[in-house]
PDB file of C-alpha atoms in Angstrom:
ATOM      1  CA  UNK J  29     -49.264  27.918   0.002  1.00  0.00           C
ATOM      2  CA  UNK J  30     -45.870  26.028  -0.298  1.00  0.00           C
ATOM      3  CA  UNK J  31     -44.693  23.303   1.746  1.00  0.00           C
ATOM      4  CA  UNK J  32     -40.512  22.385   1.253  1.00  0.00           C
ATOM      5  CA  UNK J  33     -38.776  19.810   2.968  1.00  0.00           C
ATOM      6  CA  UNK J  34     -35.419  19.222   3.182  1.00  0.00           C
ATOM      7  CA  UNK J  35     -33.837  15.270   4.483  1.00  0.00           C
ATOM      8  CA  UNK J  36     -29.771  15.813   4.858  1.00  0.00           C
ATOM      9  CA  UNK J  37     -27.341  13.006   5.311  1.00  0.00           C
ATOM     10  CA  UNK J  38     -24.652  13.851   8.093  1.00  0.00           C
ATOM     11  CA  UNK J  39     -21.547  11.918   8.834  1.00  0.00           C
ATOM     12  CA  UNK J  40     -20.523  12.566  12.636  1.00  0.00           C
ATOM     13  CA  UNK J  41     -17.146  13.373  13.773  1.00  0.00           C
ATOM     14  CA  UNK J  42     -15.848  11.819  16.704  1.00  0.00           C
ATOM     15  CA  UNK J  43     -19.125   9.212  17.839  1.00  0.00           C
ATOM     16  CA  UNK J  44     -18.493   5.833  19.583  1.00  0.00           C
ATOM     17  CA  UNK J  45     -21.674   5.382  20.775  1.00  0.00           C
ATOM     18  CA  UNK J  46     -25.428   6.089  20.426  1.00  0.00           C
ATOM     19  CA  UNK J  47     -25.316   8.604  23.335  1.00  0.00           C
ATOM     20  CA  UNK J  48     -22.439  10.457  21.878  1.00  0.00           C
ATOM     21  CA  UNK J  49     -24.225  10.806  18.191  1.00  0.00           C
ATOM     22  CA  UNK J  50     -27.398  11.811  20.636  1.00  0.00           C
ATOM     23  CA  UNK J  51     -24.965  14.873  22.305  1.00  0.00           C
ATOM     24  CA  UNK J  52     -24.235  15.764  18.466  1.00  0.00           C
ATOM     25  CA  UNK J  53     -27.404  15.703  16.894  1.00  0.00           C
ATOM     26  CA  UNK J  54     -29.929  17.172  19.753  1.00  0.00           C
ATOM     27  CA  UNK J  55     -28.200  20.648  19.491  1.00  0.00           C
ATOM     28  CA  UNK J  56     -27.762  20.774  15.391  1.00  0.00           C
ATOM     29  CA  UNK J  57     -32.131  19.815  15.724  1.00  0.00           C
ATOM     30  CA  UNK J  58     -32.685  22.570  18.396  1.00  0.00           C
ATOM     31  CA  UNK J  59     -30.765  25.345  16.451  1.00  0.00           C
ATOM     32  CA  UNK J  60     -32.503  24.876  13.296  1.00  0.00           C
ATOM     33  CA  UNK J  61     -35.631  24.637  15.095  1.00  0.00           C
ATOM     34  CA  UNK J  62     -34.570  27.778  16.690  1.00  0.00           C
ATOM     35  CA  UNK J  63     -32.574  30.217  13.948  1.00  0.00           C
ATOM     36  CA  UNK J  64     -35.070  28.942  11.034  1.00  0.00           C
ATOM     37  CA  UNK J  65     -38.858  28.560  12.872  1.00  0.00           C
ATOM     38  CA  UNK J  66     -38.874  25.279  11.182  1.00  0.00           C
ATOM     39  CA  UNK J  67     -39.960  21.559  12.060  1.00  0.00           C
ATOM     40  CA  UNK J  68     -36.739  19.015  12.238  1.00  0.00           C
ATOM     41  CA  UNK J  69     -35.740  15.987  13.917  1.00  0.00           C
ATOM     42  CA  UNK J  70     -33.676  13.205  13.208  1.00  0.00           C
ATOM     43  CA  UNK J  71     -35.544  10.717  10.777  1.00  0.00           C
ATOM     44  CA  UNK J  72     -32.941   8.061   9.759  1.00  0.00           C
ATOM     45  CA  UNK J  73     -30.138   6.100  11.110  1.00  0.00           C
ATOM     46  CA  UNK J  74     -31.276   5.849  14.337  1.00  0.00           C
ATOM     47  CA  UNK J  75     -29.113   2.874  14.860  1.00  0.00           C
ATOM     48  CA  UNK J  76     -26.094   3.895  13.454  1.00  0.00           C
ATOM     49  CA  UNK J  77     -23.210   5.698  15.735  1.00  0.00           C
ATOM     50  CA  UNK J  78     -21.820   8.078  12.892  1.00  0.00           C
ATOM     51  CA  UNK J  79     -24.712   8.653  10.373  1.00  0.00           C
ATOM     52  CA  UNK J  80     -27.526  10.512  10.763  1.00  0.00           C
ATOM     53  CA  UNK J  81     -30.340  11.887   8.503  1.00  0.00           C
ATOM     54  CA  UNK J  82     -32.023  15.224   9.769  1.00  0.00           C
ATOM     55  CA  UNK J  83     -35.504  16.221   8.256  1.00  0.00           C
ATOM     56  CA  UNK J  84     -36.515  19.584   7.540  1.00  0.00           C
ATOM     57  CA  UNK J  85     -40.107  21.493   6.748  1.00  0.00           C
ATOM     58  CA  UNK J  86     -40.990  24.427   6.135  1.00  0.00           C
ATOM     59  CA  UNK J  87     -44.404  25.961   5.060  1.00  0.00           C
ATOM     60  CA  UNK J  88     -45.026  29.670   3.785  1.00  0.00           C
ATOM     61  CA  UNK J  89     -46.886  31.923   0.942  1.00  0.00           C
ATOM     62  CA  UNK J  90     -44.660  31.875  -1.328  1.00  0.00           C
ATOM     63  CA  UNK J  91     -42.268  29.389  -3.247  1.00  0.00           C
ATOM     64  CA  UNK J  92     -39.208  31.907  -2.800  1.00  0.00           C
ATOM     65  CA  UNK J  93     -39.920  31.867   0.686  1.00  0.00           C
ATOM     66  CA  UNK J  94     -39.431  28.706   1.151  1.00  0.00           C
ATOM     67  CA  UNK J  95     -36.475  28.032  -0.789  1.00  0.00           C
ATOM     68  CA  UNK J  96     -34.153  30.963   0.869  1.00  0.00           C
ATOM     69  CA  UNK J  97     -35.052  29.053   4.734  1.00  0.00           C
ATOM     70  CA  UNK J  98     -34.153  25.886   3.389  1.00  0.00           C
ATOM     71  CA  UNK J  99     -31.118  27.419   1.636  1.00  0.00           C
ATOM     72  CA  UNK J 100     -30.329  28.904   4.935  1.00  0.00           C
ATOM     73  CA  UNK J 101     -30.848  25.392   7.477  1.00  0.00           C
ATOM     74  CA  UNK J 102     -28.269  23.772   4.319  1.00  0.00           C
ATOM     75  CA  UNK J 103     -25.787  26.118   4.725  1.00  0.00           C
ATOM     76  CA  UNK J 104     -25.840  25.734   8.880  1.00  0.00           C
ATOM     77  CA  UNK J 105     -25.399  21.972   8.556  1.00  0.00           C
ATOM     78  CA  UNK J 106     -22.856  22.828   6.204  1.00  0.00           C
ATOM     79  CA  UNK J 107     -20.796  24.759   8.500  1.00  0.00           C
ATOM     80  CA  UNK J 108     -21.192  22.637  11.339  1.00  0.00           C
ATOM     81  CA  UNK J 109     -17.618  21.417  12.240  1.00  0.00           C
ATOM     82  CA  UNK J 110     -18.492  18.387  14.299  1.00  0.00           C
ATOM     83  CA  UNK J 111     -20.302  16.879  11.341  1.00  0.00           C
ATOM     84  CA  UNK J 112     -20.014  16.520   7.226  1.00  0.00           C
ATOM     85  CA  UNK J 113     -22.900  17.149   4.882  1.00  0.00           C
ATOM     86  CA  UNK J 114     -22.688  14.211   2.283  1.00  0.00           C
ATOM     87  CA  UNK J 115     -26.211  14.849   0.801  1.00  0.00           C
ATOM     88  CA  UNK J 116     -29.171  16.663   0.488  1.00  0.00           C
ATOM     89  CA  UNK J 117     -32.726  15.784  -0.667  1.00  0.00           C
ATOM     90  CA  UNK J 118     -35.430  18.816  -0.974  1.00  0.00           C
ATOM     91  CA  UNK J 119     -39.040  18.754  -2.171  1.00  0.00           C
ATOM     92  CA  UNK J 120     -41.537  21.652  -2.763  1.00  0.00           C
ATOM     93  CA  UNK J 121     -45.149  21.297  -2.980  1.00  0.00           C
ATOM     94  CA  UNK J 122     -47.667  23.734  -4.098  1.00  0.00           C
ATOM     95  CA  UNK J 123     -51.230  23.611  -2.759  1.00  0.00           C
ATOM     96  CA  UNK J 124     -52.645  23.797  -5.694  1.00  0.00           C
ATOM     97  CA  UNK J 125     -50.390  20.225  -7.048  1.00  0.00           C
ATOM     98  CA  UNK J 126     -52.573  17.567  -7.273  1.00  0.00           C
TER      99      UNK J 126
END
């Protein structure tokens, strides 16, 4: 079993306030949650208006497996026009790591 997680640093578009970033972020969260079958929710820079850092897991049989969905939720956030993908962070973990 493989467990991958994925933490990506956004920079928001056009955000004045906190409930502006909120009406930018809750939709990226549900569509990866959606598209990919994956956990994600915002975990960072809560109280900033035009940062944000979105979390991403993942768990599966293989090591491939994982990879190629968290491939596929980078390349979404990517193409997202109302925000800019500055960085990524990803971590895999085996069952049998110790």
């Amino acid at each position: 079993m493989f467990t991958g997680s994925l933490t990506a640093d956004l920079l928001l578009g056009d955000v004045h306030s906190l409930k502006g970033k909120r009406a930018v972020v809750k939709p990226i969260v549900a569509e990866l949650r959606r598209r990919f079958a994956v956990a994600a929710a915002e975990v960072g820079d809560q109280d900033l208006h035009r940062r944000v850092q979105v979390g991403v897991a993942t768990v599966a049989g293989e090591a491939r497996q994982v990879t190629d969905v968290l491939d596929a939720c980078e390349r979404m956030l990517a193409e997202r026009p109302e925000v800019t993908l500055l960085a990524t962070h990803r971590q895999l973990i085996s069952d049998t790591d110790s």
